[in-house]
mmCIF file of C-alpha atoms in Angstrom:
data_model
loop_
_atom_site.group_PDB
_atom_site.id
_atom_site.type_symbol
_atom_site.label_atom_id
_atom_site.label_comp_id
_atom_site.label_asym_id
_atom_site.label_seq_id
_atom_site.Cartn_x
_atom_site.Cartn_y
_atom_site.Cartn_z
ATOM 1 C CA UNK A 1 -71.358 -86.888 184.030
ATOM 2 C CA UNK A 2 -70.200 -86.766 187.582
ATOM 3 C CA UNK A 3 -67.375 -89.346 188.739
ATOM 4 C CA UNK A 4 -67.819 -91.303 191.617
ATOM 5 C CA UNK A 5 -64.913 -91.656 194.104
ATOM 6 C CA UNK A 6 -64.650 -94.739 195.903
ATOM 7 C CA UNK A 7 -62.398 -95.192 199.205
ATOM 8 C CA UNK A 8 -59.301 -97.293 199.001
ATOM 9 C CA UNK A 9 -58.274 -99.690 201.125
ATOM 10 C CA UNK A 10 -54.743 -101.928 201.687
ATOM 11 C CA UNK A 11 -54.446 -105.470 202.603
ATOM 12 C CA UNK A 12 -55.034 -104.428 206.677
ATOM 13 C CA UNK A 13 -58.560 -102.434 205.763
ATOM 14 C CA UNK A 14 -56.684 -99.472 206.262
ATOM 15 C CA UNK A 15 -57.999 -96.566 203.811
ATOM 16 C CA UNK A 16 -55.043 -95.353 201.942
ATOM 17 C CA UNK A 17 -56.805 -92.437 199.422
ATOM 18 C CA UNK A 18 -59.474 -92.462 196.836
ATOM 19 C CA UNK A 19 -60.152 -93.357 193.683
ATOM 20 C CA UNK A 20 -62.368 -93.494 190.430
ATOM 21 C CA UNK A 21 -64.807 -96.386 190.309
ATOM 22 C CA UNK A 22 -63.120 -96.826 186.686
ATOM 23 C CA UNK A 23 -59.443 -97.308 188.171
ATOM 24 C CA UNK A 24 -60.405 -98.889 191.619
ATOM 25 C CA UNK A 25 -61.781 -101.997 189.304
ATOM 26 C CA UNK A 26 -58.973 -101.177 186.448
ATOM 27 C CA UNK A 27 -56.212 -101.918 189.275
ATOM 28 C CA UNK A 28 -58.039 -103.885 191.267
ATOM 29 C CA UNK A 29 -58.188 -101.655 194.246
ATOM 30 C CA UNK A 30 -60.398 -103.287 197.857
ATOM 31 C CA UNK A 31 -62.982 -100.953 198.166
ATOM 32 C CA UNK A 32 -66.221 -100.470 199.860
ATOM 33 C CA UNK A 33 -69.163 -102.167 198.443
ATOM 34 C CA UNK A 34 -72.791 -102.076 199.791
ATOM 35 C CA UNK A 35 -75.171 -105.393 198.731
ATOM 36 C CA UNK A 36 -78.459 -105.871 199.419
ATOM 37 C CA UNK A 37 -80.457 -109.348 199.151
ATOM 38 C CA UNK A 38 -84.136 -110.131 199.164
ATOM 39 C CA UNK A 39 -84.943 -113.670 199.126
ATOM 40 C CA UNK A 40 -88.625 -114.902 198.934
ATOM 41 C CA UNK A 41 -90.344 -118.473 198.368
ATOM 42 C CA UNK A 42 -93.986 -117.874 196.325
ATOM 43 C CA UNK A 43 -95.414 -120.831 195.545
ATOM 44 C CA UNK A 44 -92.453 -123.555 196.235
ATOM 45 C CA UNK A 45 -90.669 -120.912 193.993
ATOM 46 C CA UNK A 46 -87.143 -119.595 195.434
ATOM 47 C CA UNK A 47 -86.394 -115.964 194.363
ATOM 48 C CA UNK A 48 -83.414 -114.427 194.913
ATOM 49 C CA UNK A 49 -83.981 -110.136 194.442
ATOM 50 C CA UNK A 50 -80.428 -108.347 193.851
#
């Protein structure tokens, strides 16, 4: 399986290397992230689509 490198940042947003996805959430790393968010209302019915 292929490992995915994430960037790494410091307190300032300031990349400072990469890093496995394991150790960037192992340490605790800031990293990029990328969320997207559908919301809809069907039938006075919230949905929330992650």
């Amino acid at each position: 399986m292929e490992m995915e490198l994430l960037k790494v940042f410091d307190s300032n947003r300031i990349q400072t290397g990469v890093a496995s996805r394991e150790e960037v959430h192992r340490l605790g790393h800031w990293h990029e992230v990328f969320h997207c968010w559908f919301a809809s209302s069907e039938a006075g019915v919230d949905y929330l689509y992650l």
